[in-house]
Short mmCIF file of N, CA and C in Angstrom, two decimals:
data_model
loop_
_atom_site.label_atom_id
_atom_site.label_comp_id
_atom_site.label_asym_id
_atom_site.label_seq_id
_atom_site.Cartn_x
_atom_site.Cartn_y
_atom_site.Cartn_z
N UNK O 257 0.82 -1.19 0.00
CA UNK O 257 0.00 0.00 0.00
C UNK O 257 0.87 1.25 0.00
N UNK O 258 1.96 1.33 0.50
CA UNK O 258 2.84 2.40 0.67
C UNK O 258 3.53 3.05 -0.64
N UNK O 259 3.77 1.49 -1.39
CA UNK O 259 4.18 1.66 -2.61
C UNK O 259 3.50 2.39 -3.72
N UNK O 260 2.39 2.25 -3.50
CA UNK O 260 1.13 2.38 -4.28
C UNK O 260 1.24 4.32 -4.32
N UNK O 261 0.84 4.44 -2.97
CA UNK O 261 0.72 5.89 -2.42
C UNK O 261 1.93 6.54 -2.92
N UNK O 262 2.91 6.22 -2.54
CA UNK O 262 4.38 7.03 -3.29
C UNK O 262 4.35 7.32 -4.56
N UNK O 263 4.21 6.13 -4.98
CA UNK O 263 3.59 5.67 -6.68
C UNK O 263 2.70 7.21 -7.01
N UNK O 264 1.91 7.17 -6.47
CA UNK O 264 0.74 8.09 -6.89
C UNK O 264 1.41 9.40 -6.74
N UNK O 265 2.00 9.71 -5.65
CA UNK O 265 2.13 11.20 -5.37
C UNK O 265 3.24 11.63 -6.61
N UNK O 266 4.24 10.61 -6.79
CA UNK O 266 4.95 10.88 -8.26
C UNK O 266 4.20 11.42 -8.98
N UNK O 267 3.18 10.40 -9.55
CA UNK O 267 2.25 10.57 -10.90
C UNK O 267 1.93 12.29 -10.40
N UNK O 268 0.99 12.47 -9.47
CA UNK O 268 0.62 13.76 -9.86
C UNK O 268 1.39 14.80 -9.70
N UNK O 269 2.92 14.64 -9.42
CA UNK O 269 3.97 15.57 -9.17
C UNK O 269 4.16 15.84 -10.21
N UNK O 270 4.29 14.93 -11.13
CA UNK O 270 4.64 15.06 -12.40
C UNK O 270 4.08 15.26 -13.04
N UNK O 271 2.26 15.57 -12.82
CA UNK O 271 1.76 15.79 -14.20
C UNK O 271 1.60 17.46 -13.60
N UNK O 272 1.60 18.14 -12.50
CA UNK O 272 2.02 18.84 -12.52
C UNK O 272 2.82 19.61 -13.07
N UNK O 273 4.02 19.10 -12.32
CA UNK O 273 4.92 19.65 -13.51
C UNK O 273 5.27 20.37 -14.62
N UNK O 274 4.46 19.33 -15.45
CA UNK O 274 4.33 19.20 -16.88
C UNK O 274 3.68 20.31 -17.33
N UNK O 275 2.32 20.58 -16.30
CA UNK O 275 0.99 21.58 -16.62
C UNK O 275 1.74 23.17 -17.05
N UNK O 276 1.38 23.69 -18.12
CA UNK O 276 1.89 24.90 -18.65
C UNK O 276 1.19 25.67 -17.45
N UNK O 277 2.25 27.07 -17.00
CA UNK O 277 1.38 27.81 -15.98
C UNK O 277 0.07 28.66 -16.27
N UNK O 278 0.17 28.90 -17.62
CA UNK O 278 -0.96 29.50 -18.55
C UNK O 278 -1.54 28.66 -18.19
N UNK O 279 -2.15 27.70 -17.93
CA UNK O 279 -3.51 26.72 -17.78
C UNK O 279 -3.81 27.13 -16.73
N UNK O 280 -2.87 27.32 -15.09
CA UNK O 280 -3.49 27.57 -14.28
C UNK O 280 -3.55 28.81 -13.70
N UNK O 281 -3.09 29.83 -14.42
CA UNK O 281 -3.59 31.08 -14.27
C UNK O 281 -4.14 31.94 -15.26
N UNK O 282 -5.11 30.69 -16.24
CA UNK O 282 -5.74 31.59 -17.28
C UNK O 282 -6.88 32.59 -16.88
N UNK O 283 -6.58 34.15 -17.58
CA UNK O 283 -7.40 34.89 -17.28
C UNK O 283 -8.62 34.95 -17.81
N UNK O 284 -9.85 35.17 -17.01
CA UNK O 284 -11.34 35.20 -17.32
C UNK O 284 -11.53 35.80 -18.56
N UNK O 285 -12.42 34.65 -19.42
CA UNK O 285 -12.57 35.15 -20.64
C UNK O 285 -13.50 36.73 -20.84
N UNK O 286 -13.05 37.41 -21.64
CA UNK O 286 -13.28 38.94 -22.30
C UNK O 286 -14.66 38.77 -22.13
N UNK O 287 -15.64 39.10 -21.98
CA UNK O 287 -17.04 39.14 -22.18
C UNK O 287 -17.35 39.51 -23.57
N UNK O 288 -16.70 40.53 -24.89
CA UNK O 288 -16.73 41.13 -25.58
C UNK O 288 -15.74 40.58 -26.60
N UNK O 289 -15.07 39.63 -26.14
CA UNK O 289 -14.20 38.71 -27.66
C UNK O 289 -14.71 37.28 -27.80
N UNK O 290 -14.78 36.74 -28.92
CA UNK O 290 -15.55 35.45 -29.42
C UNK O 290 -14.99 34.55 -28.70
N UNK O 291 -16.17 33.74 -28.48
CA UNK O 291 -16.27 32.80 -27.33
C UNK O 291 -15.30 31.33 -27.86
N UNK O 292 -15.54 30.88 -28.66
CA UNK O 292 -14.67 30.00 -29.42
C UNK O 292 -16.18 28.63 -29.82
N UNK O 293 -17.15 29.28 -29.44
CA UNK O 293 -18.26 27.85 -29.57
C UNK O 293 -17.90 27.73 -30.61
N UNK O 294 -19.17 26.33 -30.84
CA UNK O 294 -19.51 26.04 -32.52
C UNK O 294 -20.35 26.32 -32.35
N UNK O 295 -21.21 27.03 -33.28
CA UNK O 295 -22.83 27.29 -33.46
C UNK O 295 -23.58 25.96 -32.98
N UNK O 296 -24.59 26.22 -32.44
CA UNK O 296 -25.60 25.38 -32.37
C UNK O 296 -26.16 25.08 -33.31
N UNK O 297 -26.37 25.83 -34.47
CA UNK O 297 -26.93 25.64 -36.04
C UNK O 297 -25.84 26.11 -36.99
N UNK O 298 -24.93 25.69 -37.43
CA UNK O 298 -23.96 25.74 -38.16
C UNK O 298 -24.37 26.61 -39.10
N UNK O 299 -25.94 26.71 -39.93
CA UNK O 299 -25.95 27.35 -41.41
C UNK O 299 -26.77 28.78 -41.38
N UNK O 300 -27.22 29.22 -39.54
CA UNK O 300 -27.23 30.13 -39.46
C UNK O 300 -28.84 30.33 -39.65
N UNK O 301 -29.26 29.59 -39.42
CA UNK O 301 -30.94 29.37 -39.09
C UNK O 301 -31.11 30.11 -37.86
N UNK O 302 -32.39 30.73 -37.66
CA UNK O 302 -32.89 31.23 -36.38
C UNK O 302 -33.18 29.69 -35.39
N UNK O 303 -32.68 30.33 -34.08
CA UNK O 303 -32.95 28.61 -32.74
C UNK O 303 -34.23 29.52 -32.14
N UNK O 304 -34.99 28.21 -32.04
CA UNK O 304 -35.99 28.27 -31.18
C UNK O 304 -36.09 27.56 -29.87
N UNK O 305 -36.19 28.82 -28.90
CA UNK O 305 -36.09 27.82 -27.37
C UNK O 305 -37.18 27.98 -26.94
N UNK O 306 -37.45 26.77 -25.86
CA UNK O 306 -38.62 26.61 -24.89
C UNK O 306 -38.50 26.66 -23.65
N UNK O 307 -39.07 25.70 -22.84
CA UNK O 307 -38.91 25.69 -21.60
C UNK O 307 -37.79 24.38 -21.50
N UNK O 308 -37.94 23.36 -22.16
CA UNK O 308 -37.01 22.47 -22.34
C UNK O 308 -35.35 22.92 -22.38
N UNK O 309 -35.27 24.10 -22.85
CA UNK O 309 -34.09 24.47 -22.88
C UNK O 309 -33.10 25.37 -21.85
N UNK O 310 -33.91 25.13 -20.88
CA UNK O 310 -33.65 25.52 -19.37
C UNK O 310 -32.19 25.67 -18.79
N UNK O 311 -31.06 25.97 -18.85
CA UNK O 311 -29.95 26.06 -18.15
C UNK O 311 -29.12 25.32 -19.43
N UNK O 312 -29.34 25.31 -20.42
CA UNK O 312 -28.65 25.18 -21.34
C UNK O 312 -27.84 26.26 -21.78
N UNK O 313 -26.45 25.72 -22.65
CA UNK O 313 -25.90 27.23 -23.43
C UNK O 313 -25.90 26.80 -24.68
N UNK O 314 -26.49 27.95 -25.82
CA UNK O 314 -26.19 27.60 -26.87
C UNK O 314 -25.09 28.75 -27.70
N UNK O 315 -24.81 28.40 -28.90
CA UNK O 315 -23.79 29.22 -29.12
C UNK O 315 -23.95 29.72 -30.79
N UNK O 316 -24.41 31.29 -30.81
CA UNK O 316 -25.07 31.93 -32.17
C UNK O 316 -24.31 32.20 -32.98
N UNK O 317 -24.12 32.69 -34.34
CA UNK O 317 -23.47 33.29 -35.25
C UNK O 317 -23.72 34.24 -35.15
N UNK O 318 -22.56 35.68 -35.35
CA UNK O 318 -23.53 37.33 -35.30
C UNK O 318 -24.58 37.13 -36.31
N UNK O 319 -25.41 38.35 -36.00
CA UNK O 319 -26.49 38.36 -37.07
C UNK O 319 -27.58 37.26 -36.87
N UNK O 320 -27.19 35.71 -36.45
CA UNK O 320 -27.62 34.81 -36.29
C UNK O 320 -29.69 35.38 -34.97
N UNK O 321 -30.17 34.82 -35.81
CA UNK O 321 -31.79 35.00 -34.45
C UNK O 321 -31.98 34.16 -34.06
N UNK O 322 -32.60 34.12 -32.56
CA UNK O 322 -33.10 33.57 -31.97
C UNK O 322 -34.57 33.66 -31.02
N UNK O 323 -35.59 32.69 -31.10
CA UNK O 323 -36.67 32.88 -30.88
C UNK O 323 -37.15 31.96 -29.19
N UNK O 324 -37.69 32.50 -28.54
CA UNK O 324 -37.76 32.14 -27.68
C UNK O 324 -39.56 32.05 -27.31
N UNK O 325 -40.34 30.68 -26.54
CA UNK O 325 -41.73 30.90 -26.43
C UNK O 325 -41.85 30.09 -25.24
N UNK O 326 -42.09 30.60 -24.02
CA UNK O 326 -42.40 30.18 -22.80
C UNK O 326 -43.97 29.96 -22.72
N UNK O 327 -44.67 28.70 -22.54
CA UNK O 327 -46.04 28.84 -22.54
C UNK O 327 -46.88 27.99 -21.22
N UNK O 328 -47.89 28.70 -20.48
CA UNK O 328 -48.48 27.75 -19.81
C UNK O 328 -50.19 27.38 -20.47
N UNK O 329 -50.57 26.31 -19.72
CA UNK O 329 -51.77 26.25 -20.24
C UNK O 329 -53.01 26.99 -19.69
N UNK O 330 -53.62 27.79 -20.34
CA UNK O 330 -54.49 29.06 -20.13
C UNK O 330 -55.47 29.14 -19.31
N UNK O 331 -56.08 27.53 -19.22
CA UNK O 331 -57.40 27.49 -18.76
C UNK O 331 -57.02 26.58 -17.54
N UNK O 332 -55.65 25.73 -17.41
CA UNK O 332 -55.43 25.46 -15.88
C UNK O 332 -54.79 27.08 -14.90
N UNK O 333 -53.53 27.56 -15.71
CA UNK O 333 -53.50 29.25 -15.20
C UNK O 333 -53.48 30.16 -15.72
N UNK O 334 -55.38 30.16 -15.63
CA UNK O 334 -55.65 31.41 -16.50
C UNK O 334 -55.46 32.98 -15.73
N UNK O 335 -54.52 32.87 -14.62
CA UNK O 335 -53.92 34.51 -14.15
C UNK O 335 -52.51 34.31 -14.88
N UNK O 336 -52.99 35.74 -15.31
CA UNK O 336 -50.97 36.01 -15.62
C UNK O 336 -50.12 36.30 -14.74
N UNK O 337 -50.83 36.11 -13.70
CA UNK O 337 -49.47 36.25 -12.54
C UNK O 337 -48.72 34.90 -12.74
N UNK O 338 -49.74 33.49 -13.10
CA UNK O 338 -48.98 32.56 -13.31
C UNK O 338 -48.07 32.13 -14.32
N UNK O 339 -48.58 33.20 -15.48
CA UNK O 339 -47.32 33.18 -16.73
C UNK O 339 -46.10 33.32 -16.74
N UNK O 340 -45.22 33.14 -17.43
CA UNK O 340 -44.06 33.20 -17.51
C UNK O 340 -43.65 35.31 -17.64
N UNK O 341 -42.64 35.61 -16.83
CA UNK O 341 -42.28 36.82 -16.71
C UNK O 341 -41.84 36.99 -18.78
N UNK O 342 -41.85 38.51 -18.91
CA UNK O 342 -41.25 38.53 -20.46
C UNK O 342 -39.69 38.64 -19.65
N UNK O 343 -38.95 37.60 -21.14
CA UNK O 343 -37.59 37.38 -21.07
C UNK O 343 -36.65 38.66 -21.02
N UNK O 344 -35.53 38.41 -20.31
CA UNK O 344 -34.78 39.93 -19.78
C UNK O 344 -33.74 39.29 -20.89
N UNK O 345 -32.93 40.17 -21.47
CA UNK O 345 -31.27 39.46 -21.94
C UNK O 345 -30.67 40.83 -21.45
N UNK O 346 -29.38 39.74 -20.92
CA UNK O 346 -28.38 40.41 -20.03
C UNK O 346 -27.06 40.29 -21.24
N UNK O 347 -25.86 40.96 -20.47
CA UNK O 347 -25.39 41.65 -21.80
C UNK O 347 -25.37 42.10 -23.37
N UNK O 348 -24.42 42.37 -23.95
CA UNK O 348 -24.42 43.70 -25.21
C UNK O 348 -24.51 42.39 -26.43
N UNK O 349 -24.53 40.92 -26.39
CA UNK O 349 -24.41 40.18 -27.08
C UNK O 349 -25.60 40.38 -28.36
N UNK O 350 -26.94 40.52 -27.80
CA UNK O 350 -27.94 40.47 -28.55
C UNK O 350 -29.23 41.75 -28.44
N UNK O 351 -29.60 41.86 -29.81
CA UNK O 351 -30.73 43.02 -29.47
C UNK O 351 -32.51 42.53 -29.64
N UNK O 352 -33.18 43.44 -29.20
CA UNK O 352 -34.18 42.54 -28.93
C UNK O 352 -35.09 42.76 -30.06
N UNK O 353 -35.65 41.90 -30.61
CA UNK O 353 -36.90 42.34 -32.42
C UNK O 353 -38.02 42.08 -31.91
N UNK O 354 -38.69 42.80 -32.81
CA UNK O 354 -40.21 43.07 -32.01
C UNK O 354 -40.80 42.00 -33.06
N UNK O 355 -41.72 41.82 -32.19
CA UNK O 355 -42.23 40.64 -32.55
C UNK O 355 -43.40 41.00 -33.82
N UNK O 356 -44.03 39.57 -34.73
CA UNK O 356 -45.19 40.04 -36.04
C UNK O 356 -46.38 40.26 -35.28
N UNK O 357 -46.89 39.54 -33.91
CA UNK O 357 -47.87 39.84 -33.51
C UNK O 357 -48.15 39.29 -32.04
N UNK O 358 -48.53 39.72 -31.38
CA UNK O 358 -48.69 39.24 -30.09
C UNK O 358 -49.23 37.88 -29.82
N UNK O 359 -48.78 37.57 -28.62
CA UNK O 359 -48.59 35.81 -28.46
C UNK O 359 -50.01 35.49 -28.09
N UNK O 360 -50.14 34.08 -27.99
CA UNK O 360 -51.59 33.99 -27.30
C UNK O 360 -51.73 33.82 -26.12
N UNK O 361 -52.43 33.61 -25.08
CA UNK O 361 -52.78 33.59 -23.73
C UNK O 361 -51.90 33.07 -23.50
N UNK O 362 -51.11 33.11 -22.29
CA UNK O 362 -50.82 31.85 -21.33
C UNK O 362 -49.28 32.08 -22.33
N UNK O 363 -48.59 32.62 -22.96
CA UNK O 363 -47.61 32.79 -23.63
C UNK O 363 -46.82 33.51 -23.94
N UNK O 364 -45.33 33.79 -23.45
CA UNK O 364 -44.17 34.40 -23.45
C UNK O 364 -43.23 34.22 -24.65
N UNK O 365 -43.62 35.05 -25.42
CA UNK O 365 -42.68 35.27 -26.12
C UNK O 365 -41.87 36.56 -26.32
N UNK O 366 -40.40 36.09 -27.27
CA UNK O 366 -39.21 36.94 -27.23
C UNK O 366 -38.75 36.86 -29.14
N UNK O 367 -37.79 37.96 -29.51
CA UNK O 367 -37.22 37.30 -30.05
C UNK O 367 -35.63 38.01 -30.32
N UNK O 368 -34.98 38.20 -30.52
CA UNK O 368 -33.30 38.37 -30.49
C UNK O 368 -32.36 38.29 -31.80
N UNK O 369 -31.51 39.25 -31.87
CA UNK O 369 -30.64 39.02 -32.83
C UNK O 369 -29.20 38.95 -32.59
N UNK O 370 -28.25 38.24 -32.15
CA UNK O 370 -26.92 38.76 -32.02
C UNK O 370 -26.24 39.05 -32.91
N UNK O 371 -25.68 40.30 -32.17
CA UNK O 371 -24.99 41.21 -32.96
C UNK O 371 -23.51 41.60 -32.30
N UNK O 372 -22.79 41.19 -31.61
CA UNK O 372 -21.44 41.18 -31.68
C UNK O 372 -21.27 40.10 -30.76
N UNK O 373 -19.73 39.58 -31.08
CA UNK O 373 -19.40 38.20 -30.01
C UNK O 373 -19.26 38.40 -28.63
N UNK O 374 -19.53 37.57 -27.55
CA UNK O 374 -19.36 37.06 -26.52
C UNK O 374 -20.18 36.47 -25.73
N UNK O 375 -20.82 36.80 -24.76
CA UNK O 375 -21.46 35.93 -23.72
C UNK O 375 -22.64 36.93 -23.10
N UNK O 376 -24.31 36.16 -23.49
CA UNK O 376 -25.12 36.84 -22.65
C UNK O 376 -25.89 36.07 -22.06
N UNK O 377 -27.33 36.57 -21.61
CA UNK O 377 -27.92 35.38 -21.10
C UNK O 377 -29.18 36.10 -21.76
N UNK O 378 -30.12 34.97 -21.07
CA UNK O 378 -31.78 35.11 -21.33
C UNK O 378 -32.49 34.69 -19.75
N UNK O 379 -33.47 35.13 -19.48
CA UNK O 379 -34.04 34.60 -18.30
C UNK O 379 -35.18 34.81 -18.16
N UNK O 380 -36.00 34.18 -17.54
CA UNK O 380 -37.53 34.59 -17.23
C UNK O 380 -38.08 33.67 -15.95
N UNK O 381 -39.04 33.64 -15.12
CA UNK O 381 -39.45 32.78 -14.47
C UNK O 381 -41.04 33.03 -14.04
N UNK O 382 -41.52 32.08 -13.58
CA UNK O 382 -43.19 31.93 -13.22
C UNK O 382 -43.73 31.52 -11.73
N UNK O 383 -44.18 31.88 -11.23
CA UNK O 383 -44.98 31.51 -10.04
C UNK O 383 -45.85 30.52 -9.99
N UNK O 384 -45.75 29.49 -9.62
CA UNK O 384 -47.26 28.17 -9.51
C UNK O 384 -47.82 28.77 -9.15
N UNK O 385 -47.82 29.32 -7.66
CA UNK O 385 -49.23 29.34 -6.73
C UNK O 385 -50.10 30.65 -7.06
N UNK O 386 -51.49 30.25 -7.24
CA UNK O 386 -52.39 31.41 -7.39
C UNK O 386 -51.81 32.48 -6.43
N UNK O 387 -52.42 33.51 -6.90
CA UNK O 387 -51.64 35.38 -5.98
C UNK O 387 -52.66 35.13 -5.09
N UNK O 388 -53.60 34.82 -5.29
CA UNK O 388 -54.57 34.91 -3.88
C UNK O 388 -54.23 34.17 -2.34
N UNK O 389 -53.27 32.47 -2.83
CA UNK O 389 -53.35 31.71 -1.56
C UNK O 389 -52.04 31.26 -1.90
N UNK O 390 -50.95 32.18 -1.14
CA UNK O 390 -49.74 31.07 -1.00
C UNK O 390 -49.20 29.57 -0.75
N UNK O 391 -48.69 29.33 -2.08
CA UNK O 391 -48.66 27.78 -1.41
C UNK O 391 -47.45 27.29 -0.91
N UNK O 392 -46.16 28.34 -1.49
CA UNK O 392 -45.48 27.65 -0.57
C UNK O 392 -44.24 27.28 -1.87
N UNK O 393 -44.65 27.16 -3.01
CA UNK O 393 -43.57 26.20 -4.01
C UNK O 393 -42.98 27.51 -4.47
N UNK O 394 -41.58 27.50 -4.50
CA UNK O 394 -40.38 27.92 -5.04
C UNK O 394 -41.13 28.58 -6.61
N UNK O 395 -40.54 29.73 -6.89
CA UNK O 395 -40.64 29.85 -8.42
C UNK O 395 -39.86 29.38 -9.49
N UNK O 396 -40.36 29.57 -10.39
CA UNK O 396 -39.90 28.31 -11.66
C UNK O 396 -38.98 29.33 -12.37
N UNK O 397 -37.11 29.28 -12.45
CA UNK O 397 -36.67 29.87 -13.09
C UNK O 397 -36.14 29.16 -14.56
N UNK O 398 -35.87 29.87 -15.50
CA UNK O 398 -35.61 30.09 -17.24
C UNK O 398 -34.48 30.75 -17.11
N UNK O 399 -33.38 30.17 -17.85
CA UNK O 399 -32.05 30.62 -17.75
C UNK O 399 -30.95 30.08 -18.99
N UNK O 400 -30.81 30.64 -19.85
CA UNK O 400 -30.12 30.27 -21.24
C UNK O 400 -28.91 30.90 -21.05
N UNK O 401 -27.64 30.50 -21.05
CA UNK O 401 -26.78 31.09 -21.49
C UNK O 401 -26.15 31.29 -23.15
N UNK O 402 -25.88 32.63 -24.02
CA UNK O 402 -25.74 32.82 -24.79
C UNK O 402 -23.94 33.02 -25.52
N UNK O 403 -23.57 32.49 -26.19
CA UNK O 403 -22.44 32.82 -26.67
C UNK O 403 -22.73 33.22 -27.76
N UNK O 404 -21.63 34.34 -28.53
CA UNK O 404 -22.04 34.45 -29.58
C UNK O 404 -20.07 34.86 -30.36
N UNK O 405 -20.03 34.06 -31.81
CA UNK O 405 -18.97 34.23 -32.21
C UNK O 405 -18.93 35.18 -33.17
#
């Protein structure tokens, strides 16, 4: 067992070692220089996200759109307090396009264009419990992270 342990502390002495110091003191990427993704759609199609796409990152082409549609069902919560909040985007990555026509009940929509590289987000979230009678459950957050090259 001793052997083993010595054994080991070599190995990672050495891969140490080895490790360029640039690896371990690389500085936080630029917010404002290209991220290095691959597109999520290589040919530069508009992405459409849902709720499925929850804490995902995807990664745009400039110019590249993106459409976003948060929906609940109308007639189980028919208050819009229970709808989905409209989507915020956080940094300079993407601008926001107005939409052809307003959504239907019970439905959040967005839609986006990026227009210079780096890193933004998207977010929105919803309340279960009717506004009248607290129930108690956590709210439902929406959270995309955006790269853009």
């Amino acid at each position: 067992m001793r052997a083993r342990t010595f054994f080991t502390a070599v190995v990672v002495v050495a891969a140490l070692a080895v490790t360029p110091a640039s690896a371990s003191s690389a500085a936080p990427a630029d917010p404002l220089t290209p991220t290095g993704c691959v597109p999520t759609d290589a040919t530069g199609r508009p992405i459409q996200l849902g709720q499925a796409d929850n804490g995902r990152t995807i990664c745009l082409r400039r110019w590249q759109r993106l459409y976003v549609t948060l929906a609940v069902d109308p007639v189980r919560y028919p208050n819009p307090y229970n709808w989905w909040t409209p989507v915020q985007a956080s940094g300079d990555v993407m601008v926001a396009l107005p939409l052809p026509a307003p959504p239907p009940p019970g439905t959040t929509a967005a839609a986006y264009r990026a227009v210079q590289p780096g890193r933004g987000g998207l977010a929105s979230y919803r309340d279960v419990c009717p506004p009248e009678i607290p129930c108690g459950a956590p709210v439902l957050p929406w959270r995309v992270t955006v790269d853009v090259n």
